[in-house]
PDB file of C-alpha atoms in Angstrom:
ATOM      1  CA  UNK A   1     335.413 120.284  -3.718  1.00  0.00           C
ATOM      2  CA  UNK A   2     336.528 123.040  -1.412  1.00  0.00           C
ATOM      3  CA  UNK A   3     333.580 121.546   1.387  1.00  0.00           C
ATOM      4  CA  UNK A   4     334.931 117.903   0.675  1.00  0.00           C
ATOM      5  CA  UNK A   5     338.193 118.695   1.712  1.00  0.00           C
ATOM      6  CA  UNK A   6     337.127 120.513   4.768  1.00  0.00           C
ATOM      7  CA  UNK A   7     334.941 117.541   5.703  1.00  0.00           C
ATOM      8  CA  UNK A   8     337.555 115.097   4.854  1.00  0.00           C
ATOM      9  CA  UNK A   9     340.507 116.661   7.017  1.00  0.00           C
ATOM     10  CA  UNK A  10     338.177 116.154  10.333  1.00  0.00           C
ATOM     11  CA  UNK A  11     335.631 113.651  10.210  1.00  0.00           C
ATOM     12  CA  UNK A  12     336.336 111.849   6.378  1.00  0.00           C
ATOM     13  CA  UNK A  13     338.812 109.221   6.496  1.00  0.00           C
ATOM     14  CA  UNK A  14     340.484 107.315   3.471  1.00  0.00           C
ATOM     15  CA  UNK A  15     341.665 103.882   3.611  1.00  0.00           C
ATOM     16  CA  UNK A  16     341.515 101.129   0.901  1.00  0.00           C
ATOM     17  CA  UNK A  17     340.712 102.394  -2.158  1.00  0.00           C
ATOM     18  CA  UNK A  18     338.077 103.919  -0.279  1.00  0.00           C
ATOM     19  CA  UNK A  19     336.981 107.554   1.333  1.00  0.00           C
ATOM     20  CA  UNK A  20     334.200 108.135   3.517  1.00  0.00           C
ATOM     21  CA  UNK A  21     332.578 109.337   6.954  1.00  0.00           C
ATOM     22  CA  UNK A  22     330.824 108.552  10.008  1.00  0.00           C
ATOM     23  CA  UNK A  23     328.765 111.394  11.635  1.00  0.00           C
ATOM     24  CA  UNK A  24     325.903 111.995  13.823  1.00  0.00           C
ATOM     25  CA  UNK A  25     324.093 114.626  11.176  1.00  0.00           C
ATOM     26  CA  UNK A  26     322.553 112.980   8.449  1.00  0.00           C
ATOM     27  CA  UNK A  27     322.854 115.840   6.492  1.00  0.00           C
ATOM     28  CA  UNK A  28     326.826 116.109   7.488  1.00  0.00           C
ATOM     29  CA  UNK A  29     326.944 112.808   5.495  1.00  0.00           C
ATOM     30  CA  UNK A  30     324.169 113.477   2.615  1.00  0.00           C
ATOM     31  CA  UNK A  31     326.444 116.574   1.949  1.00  0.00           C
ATOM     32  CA  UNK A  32     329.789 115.325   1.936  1.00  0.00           C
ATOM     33  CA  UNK A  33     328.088 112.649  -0.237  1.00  0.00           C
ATOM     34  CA  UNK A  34     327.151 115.196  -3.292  1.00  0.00           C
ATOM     35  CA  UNK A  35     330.351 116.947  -2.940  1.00  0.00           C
ATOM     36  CA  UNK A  36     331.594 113.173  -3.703  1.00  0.00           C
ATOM     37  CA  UNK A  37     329.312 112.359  -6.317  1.00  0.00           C
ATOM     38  CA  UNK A  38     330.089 116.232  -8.104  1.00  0.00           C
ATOM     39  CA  UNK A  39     333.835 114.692  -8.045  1.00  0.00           C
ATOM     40  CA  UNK A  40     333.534 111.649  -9.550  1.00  0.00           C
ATOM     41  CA  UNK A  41     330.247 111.370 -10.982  1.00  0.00           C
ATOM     42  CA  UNK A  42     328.585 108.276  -8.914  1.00  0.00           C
ATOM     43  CA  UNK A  43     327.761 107.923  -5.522  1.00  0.00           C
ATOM     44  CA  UNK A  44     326.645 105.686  -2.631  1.00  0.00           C
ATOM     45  CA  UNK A  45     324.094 105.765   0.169  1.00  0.00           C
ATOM     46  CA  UNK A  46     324.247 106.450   3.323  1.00  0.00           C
ATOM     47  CA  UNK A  47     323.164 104.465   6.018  1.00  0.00           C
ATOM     48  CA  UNK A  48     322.607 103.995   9.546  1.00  0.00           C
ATOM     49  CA  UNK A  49     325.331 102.446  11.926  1.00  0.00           C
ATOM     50  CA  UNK A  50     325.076 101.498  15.794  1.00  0.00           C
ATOM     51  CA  UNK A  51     326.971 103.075  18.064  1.00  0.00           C
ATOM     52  CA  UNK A  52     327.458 102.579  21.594  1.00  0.00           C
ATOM     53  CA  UNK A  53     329.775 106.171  21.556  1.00  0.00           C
ATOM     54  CA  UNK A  54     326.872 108.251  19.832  1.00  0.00           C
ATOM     55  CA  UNK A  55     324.069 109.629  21.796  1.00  0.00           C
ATOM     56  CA  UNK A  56     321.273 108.146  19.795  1.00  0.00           C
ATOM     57  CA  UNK A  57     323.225 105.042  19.604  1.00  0.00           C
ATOM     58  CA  UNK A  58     323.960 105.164  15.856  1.00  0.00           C
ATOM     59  CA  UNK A  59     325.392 107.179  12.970  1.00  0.00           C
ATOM     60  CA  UNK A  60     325.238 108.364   9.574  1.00  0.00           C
ATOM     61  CA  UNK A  61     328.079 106.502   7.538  1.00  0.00           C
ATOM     62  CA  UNK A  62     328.851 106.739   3.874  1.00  0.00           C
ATOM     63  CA  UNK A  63     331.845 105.187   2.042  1.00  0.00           C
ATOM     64  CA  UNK A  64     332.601 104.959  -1.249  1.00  0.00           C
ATOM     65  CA  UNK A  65     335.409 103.356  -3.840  1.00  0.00           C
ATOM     66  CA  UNK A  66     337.298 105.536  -5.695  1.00  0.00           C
ATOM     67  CA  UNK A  67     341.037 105.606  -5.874  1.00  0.00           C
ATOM     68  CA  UNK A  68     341.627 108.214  -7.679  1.00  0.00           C
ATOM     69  CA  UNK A  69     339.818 110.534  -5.271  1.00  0.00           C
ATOM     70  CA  UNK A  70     341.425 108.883  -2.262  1.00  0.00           C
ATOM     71  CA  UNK A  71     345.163 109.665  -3.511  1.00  0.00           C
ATOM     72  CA  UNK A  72     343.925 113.078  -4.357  1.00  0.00           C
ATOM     73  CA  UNK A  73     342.730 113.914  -0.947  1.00  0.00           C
ATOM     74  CA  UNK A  74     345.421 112.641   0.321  1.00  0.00           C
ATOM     75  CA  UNK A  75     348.104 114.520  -1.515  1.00  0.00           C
ATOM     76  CA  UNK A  76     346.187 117.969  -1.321  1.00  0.00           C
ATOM     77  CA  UNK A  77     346.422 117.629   2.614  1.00  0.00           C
ATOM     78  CA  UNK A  78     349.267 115.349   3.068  1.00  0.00           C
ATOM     79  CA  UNK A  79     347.830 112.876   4.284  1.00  0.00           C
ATOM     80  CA  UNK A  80     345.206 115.026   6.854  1.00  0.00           C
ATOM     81  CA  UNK A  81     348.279 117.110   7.888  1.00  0.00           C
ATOM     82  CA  UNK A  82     347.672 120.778   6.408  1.00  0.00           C
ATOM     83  CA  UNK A  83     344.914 123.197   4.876  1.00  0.00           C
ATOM     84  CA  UNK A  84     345.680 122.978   0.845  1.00  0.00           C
ATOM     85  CA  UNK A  85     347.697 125.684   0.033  1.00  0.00           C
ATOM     86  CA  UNK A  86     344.743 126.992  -3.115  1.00  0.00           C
ATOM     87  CA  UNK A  87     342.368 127.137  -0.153  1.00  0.00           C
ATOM     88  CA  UNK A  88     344.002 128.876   1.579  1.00  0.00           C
ATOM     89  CA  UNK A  89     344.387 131.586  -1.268  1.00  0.00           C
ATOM     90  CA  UNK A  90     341.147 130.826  -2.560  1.00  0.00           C
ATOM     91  CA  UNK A  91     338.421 133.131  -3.485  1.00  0.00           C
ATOM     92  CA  UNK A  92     335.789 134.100  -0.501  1.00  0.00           C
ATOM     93  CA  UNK A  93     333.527 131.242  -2.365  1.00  0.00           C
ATOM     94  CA  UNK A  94     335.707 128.784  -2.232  1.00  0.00           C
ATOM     95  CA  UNK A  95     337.153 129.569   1.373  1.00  0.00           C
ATOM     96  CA  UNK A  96     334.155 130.069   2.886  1.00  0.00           C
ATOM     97  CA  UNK A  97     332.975 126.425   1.922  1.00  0.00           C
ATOM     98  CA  UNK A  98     335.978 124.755   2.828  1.00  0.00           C
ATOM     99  CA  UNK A  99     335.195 126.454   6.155  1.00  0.00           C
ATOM    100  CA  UNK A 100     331.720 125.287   6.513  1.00  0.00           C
ATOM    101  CA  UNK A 101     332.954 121.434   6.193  1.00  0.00           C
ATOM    102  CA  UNK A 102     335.838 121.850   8.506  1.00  0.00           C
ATOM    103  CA  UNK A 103     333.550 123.433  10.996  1.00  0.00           C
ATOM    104  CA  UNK A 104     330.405 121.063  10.410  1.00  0.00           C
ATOM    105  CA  UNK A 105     333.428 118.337  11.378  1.00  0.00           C
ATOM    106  CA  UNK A 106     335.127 120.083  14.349  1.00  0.00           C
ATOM    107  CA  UNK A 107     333.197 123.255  14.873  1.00  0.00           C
ATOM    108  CA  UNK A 108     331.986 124.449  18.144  1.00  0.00           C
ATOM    109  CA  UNK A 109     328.640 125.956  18.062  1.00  0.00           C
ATOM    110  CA  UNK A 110     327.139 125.508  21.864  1.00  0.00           C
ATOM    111  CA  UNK A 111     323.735 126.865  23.119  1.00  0.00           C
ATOM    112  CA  UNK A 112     322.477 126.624  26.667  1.00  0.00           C
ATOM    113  CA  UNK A 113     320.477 129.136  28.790  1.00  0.00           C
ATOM    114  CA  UNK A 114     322.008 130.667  31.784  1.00  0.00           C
ATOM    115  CA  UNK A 115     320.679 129.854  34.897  1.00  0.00           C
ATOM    116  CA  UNK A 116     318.759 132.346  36.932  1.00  0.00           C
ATOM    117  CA  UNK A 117     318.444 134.863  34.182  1.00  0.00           C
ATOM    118  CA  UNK A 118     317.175 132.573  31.708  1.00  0.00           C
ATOM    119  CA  UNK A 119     319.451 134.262  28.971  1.00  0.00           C
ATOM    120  CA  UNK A 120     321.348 132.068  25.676  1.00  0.00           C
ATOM    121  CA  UNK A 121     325.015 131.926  26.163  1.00  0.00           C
ATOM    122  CA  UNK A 122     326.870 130.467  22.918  1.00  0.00           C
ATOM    123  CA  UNK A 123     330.176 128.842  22.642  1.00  0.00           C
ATOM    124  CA  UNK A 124     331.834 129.184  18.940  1.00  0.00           C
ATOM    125  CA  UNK A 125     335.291 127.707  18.472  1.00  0.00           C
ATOM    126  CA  UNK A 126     336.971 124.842  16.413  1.00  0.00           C
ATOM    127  CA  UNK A 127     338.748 122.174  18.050  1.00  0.00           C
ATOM    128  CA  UNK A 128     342.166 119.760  16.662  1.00  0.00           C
ATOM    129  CA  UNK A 129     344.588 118.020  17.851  1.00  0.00           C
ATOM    130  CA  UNK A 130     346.634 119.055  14.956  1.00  0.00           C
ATOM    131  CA  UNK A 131     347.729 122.865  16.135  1.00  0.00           C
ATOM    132  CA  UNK A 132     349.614 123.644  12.543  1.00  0.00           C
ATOM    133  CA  UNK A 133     345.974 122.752  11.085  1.00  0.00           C
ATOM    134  CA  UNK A 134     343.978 124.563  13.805  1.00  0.00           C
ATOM    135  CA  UNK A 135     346.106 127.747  13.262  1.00  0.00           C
ATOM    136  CA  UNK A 136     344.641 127.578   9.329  1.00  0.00           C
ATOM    137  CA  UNK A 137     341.449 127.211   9.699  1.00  0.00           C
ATOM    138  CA  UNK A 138     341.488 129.812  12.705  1.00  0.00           C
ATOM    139  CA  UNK A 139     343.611 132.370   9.652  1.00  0.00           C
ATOM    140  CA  UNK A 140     340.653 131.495   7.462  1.00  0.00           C
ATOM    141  CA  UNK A 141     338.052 132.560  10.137  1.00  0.00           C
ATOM    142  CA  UNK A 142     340.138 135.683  10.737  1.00  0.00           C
ATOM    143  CA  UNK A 143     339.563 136.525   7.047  1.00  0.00           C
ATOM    144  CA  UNK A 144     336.131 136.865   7.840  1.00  0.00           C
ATOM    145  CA  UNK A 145     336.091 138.668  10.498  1.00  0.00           C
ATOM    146  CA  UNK A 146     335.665 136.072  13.446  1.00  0.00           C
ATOM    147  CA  UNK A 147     338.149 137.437  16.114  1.00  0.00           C
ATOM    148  CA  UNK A 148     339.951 134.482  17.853  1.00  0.00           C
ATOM    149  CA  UNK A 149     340.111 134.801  21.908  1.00  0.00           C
ATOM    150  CA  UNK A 150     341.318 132.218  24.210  1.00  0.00           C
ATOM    151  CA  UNK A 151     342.991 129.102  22.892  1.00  0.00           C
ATOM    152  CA  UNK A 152     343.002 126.082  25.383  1.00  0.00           C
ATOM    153  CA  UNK A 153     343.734 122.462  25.497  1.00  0.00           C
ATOM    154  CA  UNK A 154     340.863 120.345  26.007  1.00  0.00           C
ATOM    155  CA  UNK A 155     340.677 119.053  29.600  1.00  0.00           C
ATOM    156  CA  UNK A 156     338.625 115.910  28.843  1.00  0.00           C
ATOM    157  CA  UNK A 157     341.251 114.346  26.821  1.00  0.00           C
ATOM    158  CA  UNK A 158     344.482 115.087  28.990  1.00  0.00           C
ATOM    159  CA  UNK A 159     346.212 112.139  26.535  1.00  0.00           C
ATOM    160  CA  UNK A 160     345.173 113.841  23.234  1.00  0.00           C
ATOM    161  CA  UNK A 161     346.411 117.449  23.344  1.00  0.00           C
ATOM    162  CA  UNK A 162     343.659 118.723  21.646  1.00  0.00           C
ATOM    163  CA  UNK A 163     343.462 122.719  20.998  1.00  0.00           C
ATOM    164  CA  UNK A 164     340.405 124.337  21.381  1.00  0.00           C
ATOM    165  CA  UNK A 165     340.223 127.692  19.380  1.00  0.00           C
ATOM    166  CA  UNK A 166     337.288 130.098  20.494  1.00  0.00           C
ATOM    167  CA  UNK A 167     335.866 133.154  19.189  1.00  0.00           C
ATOM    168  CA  UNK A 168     334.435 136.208  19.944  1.00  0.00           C
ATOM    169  CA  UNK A 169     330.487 135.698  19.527  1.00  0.00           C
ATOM    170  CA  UNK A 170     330.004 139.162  17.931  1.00  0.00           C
ATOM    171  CA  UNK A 171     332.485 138.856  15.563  1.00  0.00           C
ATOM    172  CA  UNK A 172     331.290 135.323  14.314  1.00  0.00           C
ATOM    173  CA  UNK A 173     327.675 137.267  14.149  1.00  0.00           C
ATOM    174  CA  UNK A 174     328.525 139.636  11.671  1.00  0.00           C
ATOM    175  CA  UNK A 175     330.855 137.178   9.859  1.00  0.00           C
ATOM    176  CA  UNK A 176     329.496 135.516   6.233  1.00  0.00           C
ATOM    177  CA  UNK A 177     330.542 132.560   7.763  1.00  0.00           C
ATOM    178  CA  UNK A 178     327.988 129.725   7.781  1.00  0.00           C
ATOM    179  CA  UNK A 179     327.904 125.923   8.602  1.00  0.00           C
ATOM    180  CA  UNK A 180     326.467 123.330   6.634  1.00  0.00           C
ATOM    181  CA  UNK A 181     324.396 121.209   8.649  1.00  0.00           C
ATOM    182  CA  UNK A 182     321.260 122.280   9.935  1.00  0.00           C
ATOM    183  CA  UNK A 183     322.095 122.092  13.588  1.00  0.00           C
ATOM    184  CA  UNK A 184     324.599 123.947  14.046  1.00  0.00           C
ATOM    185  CA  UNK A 185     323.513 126.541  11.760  1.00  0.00           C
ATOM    186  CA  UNK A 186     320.204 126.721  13.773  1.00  0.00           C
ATOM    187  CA  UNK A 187     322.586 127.868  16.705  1.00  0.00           C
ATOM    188  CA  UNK A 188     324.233 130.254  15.046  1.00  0.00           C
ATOM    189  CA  UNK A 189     321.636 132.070  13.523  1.00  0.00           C
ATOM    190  CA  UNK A 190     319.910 132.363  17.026  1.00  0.00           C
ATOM    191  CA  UNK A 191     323.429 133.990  17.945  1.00  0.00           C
ATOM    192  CA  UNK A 192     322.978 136.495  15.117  1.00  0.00           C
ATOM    193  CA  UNK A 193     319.186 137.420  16.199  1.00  0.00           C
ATOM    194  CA  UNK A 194     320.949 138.378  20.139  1.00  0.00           C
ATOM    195  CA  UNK A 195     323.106 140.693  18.003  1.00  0.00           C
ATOM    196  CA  UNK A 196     321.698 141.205  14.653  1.00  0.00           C
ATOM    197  CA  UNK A 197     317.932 141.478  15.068  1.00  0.00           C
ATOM    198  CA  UNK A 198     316.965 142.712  11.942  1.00  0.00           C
ATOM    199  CA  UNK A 199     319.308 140.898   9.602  1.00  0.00           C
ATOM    200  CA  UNK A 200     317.948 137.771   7.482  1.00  0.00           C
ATOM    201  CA  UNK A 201     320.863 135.328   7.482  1.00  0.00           C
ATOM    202  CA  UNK A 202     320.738 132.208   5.274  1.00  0.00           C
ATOM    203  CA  UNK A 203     323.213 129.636   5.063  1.00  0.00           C
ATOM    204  CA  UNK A 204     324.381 127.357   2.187  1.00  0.00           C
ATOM    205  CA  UNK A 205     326.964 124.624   1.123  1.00  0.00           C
ATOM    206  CA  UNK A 206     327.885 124.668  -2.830  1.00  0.00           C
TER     207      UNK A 206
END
């Protein structure tokens, strides 16, 4: 459940007698869907949604009944507030998959090659606009060795004060830290081959 709750506090949403989630990565969705279905024992599927706000012009939703779930979520984070307080004294297991939905949800994990040298540059951070809940998952990371650098306020949403936690590239590299979905994992482990070269790295969601 640890990845449930992770996805739920960013991207998830609960309203109705219902839980669910609206993402651009289908396998964002598909996984928060089996964490659902190892909950409660049934499921839904996911499916396609326009839009206009996503750059392929739809996204991956899923949605689901189930009260009992929804009051449970919502208790264990009050109400999308806070970082349970089991997680965040929760085995490396358990922490490090509440990490990877978090992250898949609001992680930072930018690629782009520098002009004129034609060298990657990567971006790692994890963004909120709830600081109390940034400052946990940033303790998490911490706990795994990803040192935290600058902290800024994003500039594209001067309305929303949203914080923007980064960290240090080299010290996400040689963390066990590893997202869920396929993209941004793809990015990260082309970070660890600039700095780890000869270490395999394979990343998985229980």
């Amino acid at each position: 459940l640890a990845y449930l709750v992770g996805a739920f506090l960013t991207d998830g949403w609960a309203t109705k007698k219902q839980i669910g989630i609206c993402v651009n990565d289908r396998d964002f969705a598909e996984n928060f869907a089996r964490c659902v279905q190892s909950a409660i024992g049934v499921t839904c599927p996911i499916h396609q949604r326009k839009s206009p706000k996503s750059r392929m012009g739809f996204m991956w939703r899923f949605a689901i009944r189930s009260r009992e779930l929804e009051n449970w979520l919502r208790s264990e984070t009050e109400n999308k507030a806070k970082v349970p307080d089991d997680i965040m004294g929760a085995k490396d297991e358990i922490a490090l998959s509440f990490l990877a939905g978090a992250m898949d949800g609001d992680g930072i994990m930018g690629h782009s090659i520098r002009k004129g040298t034609g060298k990657s540059q990567f971006s790692v951070g994890f963004c909120g606009a709830r600081l109390g809940f940034v400052a946990q998952v940033t303790s998490l990371m911490k706990r795994f060795g990803a040192v935290p650098t600058k902290s800024v306020f994003n500039k594209q949403r001067p309305t929303n004060q949203t914080m923007i936690q980064r960290f240090a590239n080299i010290s996400i590299a040689h963390s066990p830290f590893n997202f869920g979905i396929r993209r941004k994992q793809a990015r990260l482990e082309l970070l660890r081959q600039m700095y780890l070269p000869q270490r395999p790295y394979v990343g998985t969601v229980e």
